[in-house]
Coordinates of C-alpha atoms (C1' of nucleotides) and ligand atoms in Angstrom, one line a residue:
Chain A
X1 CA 0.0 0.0 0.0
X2 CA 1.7 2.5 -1.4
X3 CA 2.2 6.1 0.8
X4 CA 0.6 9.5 0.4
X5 CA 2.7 11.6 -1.5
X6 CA 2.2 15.7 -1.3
X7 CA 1.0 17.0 -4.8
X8 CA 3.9 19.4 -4.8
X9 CA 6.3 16.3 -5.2
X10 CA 4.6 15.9 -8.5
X11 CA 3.6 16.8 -11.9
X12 CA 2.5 20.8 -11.7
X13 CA -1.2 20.9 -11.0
X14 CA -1.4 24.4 -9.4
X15 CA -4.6 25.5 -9.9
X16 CA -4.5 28.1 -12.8
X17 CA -7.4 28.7 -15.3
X18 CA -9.5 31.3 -17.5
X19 CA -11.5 32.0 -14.4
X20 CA -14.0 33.9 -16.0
X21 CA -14.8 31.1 -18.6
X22 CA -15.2 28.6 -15.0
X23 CA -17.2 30.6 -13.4
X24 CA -19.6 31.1 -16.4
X25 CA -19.8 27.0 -17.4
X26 CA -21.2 26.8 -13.4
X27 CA -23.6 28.8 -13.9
X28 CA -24.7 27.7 -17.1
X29 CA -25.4 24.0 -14.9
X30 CA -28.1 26.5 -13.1
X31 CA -26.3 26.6 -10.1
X32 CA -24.1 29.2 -7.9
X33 CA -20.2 30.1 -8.7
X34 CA -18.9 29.6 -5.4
X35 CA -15.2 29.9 -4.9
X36 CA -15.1 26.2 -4.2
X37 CA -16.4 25.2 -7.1
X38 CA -14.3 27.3 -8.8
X39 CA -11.3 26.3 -7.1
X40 CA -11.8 22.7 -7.9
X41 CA -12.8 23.2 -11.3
X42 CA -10.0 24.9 -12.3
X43 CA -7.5 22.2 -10.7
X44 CA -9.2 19.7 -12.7
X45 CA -9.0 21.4 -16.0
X46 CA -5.3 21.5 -15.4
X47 CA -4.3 18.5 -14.1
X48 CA -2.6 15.8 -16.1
X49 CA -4.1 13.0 -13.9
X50 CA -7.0 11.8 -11.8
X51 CA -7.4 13.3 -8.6
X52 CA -8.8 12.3 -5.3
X53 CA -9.9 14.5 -2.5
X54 CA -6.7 14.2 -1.1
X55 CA -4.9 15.5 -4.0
X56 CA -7.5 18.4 -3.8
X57 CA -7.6 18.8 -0.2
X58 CA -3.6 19.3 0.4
X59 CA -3.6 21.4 -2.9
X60 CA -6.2 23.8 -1.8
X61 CA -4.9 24.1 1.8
X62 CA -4.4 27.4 2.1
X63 CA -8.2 28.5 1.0
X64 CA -9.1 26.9 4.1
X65 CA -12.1 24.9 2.6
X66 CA -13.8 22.3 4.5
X67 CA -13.4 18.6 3.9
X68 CA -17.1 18.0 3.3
X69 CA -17.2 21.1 1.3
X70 CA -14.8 19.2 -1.1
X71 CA -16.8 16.3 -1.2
X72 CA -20.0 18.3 -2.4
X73 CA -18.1 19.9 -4.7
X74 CA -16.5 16.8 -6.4
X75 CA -19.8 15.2 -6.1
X76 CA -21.8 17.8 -7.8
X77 CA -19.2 17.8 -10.8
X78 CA -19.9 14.7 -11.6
X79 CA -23.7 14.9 -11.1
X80 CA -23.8 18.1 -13.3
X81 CA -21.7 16.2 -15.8
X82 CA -18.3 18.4 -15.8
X83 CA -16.8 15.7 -14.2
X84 CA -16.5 11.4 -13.7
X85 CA -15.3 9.7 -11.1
X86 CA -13.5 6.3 -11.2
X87 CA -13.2 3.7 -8.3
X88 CA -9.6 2.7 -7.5
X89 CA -8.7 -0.4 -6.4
X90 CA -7.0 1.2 -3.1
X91 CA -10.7 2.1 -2.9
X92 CA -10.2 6.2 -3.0
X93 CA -12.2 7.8 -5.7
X94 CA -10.4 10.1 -8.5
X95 CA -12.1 12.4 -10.5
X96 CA -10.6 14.1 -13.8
X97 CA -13.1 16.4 -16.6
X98 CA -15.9 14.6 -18.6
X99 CA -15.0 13.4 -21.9
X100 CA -17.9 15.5 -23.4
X101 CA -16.1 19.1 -21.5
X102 CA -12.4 19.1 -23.4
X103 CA -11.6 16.9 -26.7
X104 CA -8.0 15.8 -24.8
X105 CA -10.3 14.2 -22.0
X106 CA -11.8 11.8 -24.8
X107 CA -12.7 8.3 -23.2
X108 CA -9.4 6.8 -22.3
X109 CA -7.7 4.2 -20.2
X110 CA -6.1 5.2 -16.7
X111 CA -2.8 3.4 -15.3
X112 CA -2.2 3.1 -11.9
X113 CA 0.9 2.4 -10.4
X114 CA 1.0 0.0 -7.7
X115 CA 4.1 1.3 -6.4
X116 CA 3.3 5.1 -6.3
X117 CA -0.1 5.1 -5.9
X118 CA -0.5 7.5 -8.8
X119 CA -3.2 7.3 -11.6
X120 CA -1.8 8.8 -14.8
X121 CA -4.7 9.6 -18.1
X122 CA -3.5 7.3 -20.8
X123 CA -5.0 10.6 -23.3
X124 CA -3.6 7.7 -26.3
X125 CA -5.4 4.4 -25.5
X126 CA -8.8 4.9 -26.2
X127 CA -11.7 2.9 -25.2
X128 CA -15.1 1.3 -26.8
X129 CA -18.0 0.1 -25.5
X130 CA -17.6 -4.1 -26.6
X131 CA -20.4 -6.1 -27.3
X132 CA -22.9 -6.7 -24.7
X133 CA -25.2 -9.5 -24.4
X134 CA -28.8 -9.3 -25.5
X135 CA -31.0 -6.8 -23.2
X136 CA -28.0 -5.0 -21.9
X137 CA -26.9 -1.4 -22.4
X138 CA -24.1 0.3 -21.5
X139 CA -23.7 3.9 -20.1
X140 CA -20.1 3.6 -19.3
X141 CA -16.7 2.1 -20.4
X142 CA -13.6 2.0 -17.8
X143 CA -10.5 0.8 -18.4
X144 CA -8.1 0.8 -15.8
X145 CA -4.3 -1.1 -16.2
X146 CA -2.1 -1.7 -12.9
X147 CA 1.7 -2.1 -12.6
X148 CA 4.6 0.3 -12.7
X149 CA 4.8 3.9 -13.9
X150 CA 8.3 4.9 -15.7
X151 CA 9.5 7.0 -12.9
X152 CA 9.3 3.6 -10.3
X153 CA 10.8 1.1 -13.1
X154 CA 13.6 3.9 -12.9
X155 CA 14.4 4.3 -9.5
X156 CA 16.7 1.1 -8.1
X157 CA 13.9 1.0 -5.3
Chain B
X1 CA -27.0 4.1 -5.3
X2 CA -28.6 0.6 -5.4
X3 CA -29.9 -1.1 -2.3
X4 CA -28.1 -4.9 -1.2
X5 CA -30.6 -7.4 -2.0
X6 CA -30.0 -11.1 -1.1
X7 CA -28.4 -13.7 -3.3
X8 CA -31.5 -15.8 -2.4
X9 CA -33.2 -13.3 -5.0
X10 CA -30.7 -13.6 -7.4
X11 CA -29.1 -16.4 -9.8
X12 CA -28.5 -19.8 -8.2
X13 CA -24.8 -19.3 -5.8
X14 CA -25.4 -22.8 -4.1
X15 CA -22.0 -23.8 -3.0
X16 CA -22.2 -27.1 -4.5
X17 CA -18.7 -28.2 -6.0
X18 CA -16.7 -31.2 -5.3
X19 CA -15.2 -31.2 -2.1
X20 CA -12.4 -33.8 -2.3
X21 CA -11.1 -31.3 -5.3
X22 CA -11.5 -28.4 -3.9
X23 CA -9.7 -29.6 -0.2
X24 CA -7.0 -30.9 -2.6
X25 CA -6.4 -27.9 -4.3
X26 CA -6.0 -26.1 -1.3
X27 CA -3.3 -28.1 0.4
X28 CA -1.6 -28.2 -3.1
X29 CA -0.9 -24.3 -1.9
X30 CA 0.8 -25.2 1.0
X31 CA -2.4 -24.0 3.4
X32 CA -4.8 -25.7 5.4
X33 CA -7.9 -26.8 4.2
X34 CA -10.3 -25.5 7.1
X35 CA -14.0 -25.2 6.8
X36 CA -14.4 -21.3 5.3
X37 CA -11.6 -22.0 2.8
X38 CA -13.5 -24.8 1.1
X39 CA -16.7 -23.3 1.5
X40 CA -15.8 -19.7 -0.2
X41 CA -13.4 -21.7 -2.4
X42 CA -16.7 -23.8 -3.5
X43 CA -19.3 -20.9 -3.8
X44 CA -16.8 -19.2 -6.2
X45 CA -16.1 -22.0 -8.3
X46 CA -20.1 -22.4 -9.1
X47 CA -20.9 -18.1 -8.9
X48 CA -22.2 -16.8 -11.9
X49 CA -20.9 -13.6 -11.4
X50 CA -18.2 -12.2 -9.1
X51 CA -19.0 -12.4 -5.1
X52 CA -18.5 -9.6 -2.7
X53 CA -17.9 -10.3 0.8
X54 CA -21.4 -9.4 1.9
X55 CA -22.0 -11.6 -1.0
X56 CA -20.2 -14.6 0.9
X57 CA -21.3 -13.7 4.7
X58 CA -24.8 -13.6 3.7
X59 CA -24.5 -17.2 1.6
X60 CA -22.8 -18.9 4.4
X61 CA -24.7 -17.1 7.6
X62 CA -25.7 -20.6 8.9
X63 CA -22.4 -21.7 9.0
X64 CA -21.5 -19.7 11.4
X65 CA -18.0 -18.1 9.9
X66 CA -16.6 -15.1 11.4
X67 CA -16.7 -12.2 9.1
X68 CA -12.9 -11.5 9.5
X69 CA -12.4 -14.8 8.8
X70 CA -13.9 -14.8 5.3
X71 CA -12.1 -11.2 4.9
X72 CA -9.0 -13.1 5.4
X73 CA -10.1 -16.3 3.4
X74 CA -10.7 -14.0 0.3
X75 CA -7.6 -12.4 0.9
X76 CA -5.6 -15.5 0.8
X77 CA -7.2 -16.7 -2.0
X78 CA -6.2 -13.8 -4.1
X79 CA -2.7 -14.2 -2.8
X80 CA -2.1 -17.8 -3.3
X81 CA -3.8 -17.2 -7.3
X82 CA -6.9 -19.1 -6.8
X83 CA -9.6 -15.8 -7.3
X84 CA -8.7 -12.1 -8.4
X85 CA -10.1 -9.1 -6.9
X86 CA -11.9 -6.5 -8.8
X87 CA -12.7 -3.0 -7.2
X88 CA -16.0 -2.2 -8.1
X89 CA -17.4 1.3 -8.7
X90 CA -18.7 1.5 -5.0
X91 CA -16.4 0.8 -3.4
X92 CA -16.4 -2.7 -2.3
X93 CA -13.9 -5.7 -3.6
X94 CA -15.7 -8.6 -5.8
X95 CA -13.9 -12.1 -6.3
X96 CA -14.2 -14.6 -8.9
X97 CA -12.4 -17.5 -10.0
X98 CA -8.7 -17.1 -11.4
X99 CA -8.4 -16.7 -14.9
X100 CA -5.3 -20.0 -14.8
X101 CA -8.2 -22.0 -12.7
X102 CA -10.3 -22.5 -15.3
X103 CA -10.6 -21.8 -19.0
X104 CA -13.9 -20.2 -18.8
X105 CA -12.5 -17.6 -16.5
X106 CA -10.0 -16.4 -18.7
X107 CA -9.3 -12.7 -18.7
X108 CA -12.7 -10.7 -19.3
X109 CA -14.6 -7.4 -18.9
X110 CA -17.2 -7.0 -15.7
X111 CA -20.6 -5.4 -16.4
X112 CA -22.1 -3.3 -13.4
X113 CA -25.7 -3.1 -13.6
X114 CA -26.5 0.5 -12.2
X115 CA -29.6 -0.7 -10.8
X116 CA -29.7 -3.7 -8.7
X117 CA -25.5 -3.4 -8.2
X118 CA -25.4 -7.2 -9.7
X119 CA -21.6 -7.7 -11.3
X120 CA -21.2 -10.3 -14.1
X121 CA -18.6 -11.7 -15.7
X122 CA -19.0 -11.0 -19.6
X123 CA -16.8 -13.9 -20.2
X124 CA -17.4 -13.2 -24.5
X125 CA -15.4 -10.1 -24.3
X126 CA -12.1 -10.6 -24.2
X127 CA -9.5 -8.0 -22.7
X128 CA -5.8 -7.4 -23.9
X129 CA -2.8 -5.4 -22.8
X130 CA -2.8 -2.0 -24.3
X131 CA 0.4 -0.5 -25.9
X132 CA 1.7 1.7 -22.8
X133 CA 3.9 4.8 -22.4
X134 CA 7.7 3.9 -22.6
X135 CA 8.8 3.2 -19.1
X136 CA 5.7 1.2 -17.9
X137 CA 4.7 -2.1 -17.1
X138 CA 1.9 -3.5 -16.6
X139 CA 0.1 -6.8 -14.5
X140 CA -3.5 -6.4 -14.9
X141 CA -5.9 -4.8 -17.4
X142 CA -9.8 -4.5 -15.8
X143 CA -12.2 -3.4 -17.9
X144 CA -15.6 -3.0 -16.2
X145 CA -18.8 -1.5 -18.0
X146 CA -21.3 0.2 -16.1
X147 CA -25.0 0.5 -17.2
X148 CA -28.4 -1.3 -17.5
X149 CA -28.5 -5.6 -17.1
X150 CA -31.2 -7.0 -19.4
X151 CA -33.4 -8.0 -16.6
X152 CA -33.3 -3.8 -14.9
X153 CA -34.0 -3.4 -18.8
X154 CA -37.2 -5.5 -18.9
X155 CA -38.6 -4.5 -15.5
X156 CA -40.7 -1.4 -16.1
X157 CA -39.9 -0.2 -13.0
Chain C
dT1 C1' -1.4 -39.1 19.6
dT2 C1' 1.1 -35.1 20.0
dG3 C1' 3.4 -30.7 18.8
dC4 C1' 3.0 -26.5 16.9
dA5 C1' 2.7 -23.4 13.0
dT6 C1' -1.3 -21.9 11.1
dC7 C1' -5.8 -20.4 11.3
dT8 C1' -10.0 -18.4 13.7
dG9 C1' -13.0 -15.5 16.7
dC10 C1' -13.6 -11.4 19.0
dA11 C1' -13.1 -6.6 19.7
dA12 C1' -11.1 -2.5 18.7
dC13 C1' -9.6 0.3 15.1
dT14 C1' -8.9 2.9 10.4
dG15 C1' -9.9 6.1 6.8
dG16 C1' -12.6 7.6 3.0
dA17 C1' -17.1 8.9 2.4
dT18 C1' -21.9 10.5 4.0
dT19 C1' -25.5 12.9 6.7
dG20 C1' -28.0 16.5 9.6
dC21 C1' -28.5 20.9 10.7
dG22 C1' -27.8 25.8 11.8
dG23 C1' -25.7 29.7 9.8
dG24 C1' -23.9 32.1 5.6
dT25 C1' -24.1 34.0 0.9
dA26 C1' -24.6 34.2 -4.4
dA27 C1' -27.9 35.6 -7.5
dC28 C1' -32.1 37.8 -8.6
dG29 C1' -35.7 41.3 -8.3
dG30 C1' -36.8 45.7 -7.0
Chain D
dC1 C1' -27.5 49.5 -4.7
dC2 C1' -30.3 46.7 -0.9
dG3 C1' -33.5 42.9 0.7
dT4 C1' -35.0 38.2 0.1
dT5 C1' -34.4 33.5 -0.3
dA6 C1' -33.0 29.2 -2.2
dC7 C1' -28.9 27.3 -2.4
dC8 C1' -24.5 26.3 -0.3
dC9 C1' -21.0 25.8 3.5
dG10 C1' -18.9 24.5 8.1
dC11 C1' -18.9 21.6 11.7
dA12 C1' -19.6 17.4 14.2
dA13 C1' -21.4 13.1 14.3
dT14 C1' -21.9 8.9 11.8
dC15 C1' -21.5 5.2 8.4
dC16 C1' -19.2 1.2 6.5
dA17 C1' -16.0 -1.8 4.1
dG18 C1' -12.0 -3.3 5.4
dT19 C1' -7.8 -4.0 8.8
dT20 C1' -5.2 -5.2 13.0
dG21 C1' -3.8 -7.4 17.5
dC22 C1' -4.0 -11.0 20.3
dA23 C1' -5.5 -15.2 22.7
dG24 C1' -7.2 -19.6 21.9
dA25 C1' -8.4 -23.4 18.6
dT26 C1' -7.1 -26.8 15.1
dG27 C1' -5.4 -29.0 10.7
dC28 C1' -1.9 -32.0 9.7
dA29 C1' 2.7 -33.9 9.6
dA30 C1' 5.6 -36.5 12.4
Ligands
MN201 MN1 -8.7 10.6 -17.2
MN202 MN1 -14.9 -12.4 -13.5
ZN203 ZN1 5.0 5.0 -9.8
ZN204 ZN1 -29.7 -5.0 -13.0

DNA sequence: TTGCATCTGCAACTGGATTGCGGGTAACGG
DNA sequence: CCGTTACCCGCAATCCAGTTGCAGATGCAA
């Protein structure tokens, strides 16, 4: 089980969008522009992998929003279809931006490495919906592939 | 967020397997082979789809099993390569069979029916290792579709 | 049958996620 | 601009699948 590592140690995912432009695609959803929401929107439209609350919470420290607050917001992301959120097998839920919200967030597998604990957007493997059998439908494809990410195949461990 | 129902509403999970084989295979591992190993072992090999511990504890209530103790019997049959764990998109682990135990388990996609939270194995569709960024490695591919089974489908609900 | 490493039962614990509720505030109308 | 109010937030308690520690039981090889 792999340890928490700070956001800071990682790829850059400072939160840092056209604000105006995030503030305007809330409110088009009907609802209000808070500065959460804003907040975590923009971190998600910048960040090169799937995040979990965690990776929100620690990043957003210094705004001094509340857990829970976090939570809602993630939640309502996905629920006003800006965002999706994917299980992981370490059981912690990461959320990145709908397909349908940027053409570089098409439907794609994620890799997670086992060692790191990091979920990286694999933008090039794309996914289709397979065959079903008769009477089923599908609403959602995931594709998720374990094992080691470059950087931990690199260090001697 | 669907409610548990029961296996006793859902497709036959009798643990009904033979028992001589199944005690056999387990000491093959080097392990004992106590009462909730060959009982869990058993319900997997004849589950339609894959189990979840709640899954297990309510199929075996009458025996009497601790509910650590299946925890730890799923747990060791993952480890020893007898079942595989899948994390579903609620959270909670599901086990099936090994792919190497039998042919008919061979690697496959999951359906998720978004309704009644049933998993099955869609053992027609195939999954293979997709090309990966330089650097990584991979040991598992899941692919797990979410949506509608046939029978959610049917109901008018 | 016996020895003992392995396994089980019980109870306490973990950590991510959820819920309830009182107080705050974004957005709209005036 | 300011008042109103439906929506949103902070806080604390709670949920729940899964984990851990330890003492006692037991499968099985000798
Ligand atoms: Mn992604
Ligand atoms: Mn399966
Ligand atoms: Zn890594
Ligand atoms: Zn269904």
């Amino acid at each position: 089980m792999p340890v928490y590592r700070p956001l800071s140690s990682l790829a850059p995912v400072v939160p840092q969008a056209p604000l105006e432009d995030v503030s305007a695609r809330i409110r088009a959803q009907g609802a209000r522009a808070t500065p959460a929401r804003i907040a975590v929107l923009r971190m998600l439209q910048t960040a090169s992998r799937a995040l979990s609350h965690a990776d929100v919470e620690h990043a957003l420290a210094d705004s001094g929003f509340d857990r829970v607050t976090l939570y809602r917001v993630l939640d309502w992301l996905v629920e006003a279809g800006l965002a999706h959120r994917v299980a992981d097998s370490d059981r912690v839920f990461r959320f990145s931006l709908a397909a349908s919200r940027s053409p570089e967030h098409a439907r794609h597998a994620h890799f997670r490495c086992d060692d790191c604990g990091r979920v990286f957007c694999l933008e090039d493997v794309r996914v289709s919906t397979p065959v079903l059998p008769a009477g089923f439908t599908s609403k959602e494809v995931q594709v998720s592939v374990s094992g080691a990410c470059a950087e931990c195949n690199a260090r001697p461990s």
